[in-house]
Structure formats: structure tokens, C-alpha cells
PDB file of C-alpha atoms in Angstrom:
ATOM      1  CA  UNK A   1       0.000   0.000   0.000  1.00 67.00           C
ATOM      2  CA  UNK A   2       0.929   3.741  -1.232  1.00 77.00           C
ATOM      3  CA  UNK A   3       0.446   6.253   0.824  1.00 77.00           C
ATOM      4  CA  UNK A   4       0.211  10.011  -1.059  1.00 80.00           C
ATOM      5  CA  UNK A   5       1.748  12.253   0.956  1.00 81.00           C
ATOM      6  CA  UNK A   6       0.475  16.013   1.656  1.00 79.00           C
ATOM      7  CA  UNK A   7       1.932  18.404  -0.693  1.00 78.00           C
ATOM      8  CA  UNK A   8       4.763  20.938   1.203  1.00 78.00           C
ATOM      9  CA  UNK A   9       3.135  23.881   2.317  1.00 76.00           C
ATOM     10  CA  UNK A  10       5.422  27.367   1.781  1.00 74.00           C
ATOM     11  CA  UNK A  11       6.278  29.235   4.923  1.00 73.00           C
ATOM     12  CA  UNK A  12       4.329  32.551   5.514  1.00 70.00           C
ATOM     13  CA  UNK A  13       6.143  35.464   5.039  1.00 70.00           C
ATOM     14  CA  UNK A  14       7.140  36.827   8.585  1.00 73.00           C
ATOM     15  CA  UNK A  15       5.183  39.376   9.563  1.00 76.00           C
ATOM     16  CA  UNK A  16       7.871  41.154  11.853  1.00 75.00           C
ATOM     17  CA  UNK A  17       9.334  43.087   9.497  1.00 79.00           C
ATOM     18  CA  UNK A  18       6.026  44.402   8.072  1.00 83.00           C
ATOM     19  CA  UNK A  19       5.241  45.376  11.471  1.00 87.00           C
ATOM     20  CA  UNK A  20       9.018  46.898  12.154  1.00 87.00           C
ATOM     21  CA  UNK A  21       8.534  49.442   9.106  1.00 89.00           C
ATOM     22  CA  UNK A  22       4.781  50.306  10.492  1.00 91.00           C
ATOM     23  CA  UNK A  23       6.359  51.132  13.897  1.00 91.00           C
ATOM     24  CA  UNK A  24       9.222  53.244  12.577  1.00 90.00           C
ATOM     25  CA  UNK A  25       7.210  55.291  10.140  1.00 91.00           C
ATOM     26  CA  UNK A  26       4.594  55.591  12.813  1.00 90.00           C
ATOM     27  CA  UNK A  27       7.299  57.221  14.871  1.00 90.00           C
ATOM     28  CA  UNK A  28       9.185  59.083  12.225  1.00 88.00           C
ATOM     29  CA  UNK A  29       5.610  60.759  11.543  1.00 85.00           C
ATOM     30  CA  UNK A  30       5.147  61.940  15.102  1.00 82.00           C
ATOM     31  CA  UNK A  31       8.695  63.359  15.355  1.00 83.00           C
ATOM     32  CA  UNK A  32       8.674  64.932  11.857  1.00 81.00           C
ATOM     33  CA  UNK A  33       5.045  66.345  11.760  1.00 74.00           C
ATOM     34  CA  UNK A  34       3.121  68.669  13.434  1.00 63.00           C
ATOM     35  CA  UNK A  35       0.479  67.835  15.694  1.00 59.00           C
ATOM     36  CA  UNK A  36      -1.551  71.051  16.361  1.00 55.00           C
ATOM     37  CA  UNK A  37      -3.565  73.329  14.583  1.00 52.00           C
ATOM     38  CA  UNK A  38      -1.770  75.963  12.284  1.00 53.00           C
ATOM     39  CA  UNK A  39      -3.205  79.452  12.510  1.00 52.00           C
ATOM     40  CA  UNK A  40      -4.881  80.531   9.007  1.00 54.00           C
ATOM     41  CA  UNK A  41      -2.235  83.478   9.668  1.00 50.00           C
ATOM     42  CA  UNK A  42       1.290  84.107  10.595  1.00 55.00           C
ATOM     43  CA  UNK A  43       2.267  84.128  14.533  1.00 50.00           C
ATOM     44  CA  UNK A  44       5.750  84.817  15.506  1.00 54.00           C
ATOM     45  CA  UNK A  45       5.727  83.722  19.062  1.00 52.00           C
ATOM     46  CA  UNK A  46       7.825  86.000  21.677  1.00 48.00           C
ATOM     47  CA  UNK A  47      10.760  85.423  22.332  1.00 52.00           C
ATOM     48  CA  UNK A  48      12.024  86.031  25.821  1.00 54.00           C
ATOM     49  CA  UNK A  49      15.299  87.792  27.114  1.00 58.00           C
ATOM     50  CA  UNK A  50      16.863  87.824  30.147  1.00 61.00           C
ATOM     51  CA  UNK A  51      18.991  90.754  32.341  1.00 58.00           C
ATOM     52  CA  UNK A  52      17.109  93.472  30.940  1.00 61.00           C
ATOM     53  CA  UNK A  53      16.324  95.893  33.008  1.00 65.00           C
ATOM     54  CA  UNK A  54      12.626  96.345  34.519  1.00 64.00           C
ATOM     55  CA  UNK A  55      11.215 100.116  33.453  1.00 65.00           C
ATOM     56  CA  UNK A  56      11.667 102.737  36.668  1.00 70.00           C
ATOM     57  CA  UNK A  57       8.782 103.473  38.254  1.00 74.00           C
ATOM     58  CA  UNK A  58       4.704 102.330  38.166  1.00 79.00           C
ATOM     59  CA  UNK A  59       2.422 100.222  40.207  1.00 83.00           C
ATOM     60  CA  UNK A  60       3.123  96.742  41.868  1.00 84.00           C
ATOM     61  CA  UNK A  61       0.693  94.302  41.909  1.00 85.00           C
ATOM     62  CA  UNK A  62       1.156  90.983  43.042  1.00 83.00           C
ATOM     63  CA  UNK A  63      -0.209  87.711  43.157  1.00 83.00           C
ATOM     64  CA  UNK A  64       0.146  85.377  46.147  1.00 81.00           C
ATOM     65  CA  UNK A  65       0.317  81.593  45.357  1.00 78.00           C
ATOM     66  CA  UNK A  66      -3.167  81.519  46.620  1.00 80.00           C
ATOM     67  CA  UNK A  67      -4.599  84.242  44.528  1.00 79.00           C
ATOM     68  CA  UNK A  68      -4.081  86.597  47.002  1.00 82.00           C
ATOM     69  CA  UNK A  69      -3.799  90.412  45.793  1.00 85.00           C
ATOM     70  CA  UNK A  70      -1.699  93.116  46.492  1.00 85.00           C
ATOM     71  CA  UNK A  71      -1.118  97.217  44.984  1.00 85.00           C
ATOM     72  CA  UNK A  72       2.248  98.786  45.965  1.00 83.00           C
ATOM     73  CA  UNK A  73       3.012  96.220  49.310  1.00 80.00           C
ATOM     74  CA  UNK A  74      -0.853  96.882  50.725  1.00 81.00           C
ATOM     75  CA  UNK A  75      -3.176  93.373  50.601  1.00 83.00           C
ATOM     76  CA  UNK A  76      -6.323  94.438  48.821  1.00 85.00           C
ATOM     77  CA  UNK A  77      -9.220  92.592  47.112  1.00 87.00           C
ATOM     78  CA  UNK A  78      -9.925  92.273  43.469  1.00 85.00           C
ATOM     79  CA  UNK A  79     -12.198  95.187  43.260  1.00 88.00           C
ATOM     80  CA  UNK A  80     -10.420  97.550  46.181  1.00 90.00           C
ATOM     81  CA  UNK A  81      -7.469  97.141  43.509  1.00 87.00           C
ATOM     82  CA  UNK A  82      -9.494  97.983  40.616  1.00 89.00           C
ATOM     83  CA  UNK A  83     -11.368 100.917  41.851  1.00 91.00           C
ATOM     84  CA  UNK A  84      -7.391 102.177  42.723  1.00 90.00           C
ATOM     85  CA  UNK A  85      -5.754 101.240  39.642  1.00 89.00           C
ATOM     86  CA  UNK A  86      -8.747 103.139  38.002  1.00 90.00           C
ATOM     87  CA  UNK A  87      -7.639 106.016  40.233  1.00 90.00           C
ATOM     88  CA  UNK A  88      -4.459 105.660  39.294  1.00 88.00           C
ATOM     89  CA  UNK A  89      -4.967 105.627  35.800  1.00 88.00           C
ATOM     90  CA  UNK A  90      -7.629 108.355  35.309  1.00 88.00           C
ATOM     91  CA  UNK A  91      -4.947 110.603  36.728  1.00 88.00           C
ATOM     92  CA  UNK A  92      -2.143 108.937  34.513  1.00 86.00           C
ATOM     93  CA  UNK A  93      -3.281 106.561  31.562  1.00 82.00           C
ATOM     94  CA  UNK A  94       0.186 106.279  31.201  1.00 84.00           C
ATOM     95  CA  UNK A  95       1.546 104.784  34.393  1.00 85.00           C
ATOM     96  CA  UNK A  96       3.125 101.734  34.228  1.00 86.00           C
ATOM     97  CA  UNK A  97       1.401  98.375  35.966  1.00 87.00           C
ATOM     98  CA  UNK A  98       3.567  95.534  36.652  1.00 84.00           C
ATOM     99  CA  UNK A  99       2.420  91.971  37.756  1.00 84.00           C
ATOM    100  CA  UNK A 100       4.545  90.069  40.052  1.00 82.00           C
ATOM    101  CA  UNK A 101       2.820  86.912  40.376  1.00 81.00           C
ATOM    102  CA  UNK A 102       3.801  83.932  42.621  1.00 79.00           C
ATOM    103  CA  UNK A 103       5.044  80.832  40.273  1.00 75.00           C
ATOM    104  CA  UNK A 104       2.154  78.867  41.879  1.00 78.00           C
ATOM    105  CA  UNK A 105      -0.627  81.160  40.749  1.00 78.00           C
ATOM    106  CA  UNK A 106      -3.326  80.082  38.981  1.00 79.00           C
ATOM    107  CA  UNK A 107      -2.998  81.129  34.992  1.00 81.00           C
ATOM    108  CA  UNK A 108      -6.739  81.792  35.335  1.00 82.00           C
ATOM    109  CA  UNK A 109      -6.400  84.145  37.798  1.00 77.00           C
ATOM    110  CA  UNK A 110      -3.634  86.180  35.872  1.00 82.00           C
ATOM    111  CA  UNK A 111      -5.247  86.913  32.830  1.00 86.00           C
ATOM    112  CA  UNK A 112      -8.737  88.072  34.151  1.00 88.00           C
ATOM    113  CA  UNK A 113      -7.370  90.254  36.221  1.00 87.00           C
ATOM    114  CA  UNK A 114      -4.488  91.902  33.264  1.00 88.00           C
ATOM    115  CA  UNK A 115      -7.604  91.611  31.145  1.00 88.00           C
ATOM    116  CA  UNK A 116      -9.578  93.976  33.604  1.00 89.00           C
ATOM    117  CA  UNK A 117      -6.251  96.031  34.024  1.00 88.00           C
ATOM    118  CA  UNK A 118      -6.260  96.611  30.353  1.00 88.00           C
ATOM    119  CA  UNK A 119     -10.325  97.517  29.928  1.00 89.00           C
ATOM    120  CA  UNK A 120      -9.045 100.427  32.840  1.00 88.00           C
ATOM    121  CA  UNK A 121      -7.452 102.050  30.312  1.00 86.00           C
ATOM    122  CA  UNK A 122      -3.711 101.010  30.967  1.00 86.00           C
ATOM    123  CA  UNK A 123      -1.565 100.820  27.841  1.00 82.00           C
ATOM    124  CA  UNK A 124       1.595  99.151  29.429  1.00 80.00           C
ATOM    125  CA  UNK A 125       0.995  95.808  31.690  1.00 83.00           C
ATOM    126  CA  UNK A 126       4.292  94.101  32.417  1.00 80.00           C
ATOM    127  CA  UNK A 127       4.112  90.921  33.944  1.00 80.00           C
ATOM    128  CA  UNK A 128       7.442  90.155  35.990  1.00 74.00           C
ATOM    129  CA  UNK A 129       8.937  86.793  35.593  1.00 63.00           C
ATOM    130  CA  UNK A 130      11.855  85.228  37.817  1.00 57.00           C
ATOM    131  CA  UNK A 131      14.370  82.987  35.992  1.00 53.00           C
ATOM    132  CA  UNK A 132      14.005  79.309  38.178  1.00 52.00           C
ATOM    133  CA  UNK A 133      17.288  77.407  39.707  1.00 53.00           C
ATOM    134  CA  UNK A 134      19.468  75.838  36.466  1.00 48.00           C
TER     135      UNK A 134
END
């Protein structure tokens, strides 16, 4: 008795390497491209310089870590400082308002309150950033 035996089968083709390329181009296309929105415009974001000197003169107001508000050293409240500032700059629209803000402070407490600042009629808001540790 003959027995027929079953034809040879060809090896797959390893799938590995297929999977190899995926995973490279998949990461080539996150490092290359660009993953946010583009404006419809041109934006040339700031760039930022250190050592220069702060402009002489102004109002102070700071920001505790825990949103806490102060004008020129004196703790105030958010609309104690406003009706001042107001003061301030219906006497001088040009006077000078810094921010010194704690590096804690909430972002969403800033820019309300330079937001208000601004509607008061100030034309120069600086906000006062410290350099961290290298």
C-alpha cells in the first residue's frame, strides 16, 4: 500500500518586518510632523530675554500663590485694587502696571485680572517673571 503524501506547504512570510517598518514610520511621523492646529495666519511667538532691566517706576501688583492680591506692598481685594488702579490711571493713563505673580498662581487668575487692568485704560501691563534654579 501507497500512501500520497500532503503536498509541502510554503512558509508565511514573517510578519515582523512588516510590522518593524509600520512602527518606525509611525514614529518618524510623530517626530517629523506637526500635531496642532496651524493658525490661518502668521504668529511669531515671543521670544524672551533675560537681564534686561525692569522700566523705573509704576504700580506693583502681586499675586500670592493663593490668589491673594496686592497694589504697591498693601493686601487688597480684586475690586479695592481695581477701583485704585482706576484712580491711578484716570490721573495717569500712562503709568506703568507691573504683575509680580507667585510661580504657583493660577494662569486663570492672571489673565482676568491683566484683562480687567487693560479695559481700565492702561496701555503698558508688564508681567514680571523670575528665571528658576538651572
Amino acid at each position: 500500500m501507497k500512501l500520497a503524501r500532503r503536498p509541502r506547504r510554503d512558509q508565511p512570510e514573517p510578519i515582523i518586518a512588516l510590522i518593524d517598518v509600520v512602527f518606525f514610520l509611525l514614529v518618524f511621523s510623530m517626530l517629523a510632523g506637526r500635531m496642532d492646529a496651524t493658525a490661518p495666519f502668521l504668529v511669531d511667538p515671543a521670544h524672551s530675554t533675560s537681564g534686561a532691566a525692569l522700566p523705573g517706576g509704576g504700580e506693583t501688583v502681586a499675586i500670592g500663590a493663593d490668589g491673594a492680591l496686592a497694589l504697591n506692598g498693601a493686601a487688597t481685594d480684586s475690586p479695592a485694587l481695581l477701583d485704585a488702579l482706576a484712580a491711578i490711571l484716570a490721573e495717569r493713563p500712562d503709568r506703568l502696571i507691573r504683575i509680580n505673580a507667585h510661580r504657583d498662581a493660577e494662569l486663570r487668575e492672571m489673565l482676568p485680572l491683566v484683562a480687567r487692568i487693560e479695559a481700565l485704560g492702561a496701555r503698558d501691563v508688564v508681567l514680571v517673571v523670575t528665571p528658576g534654579e538651572p
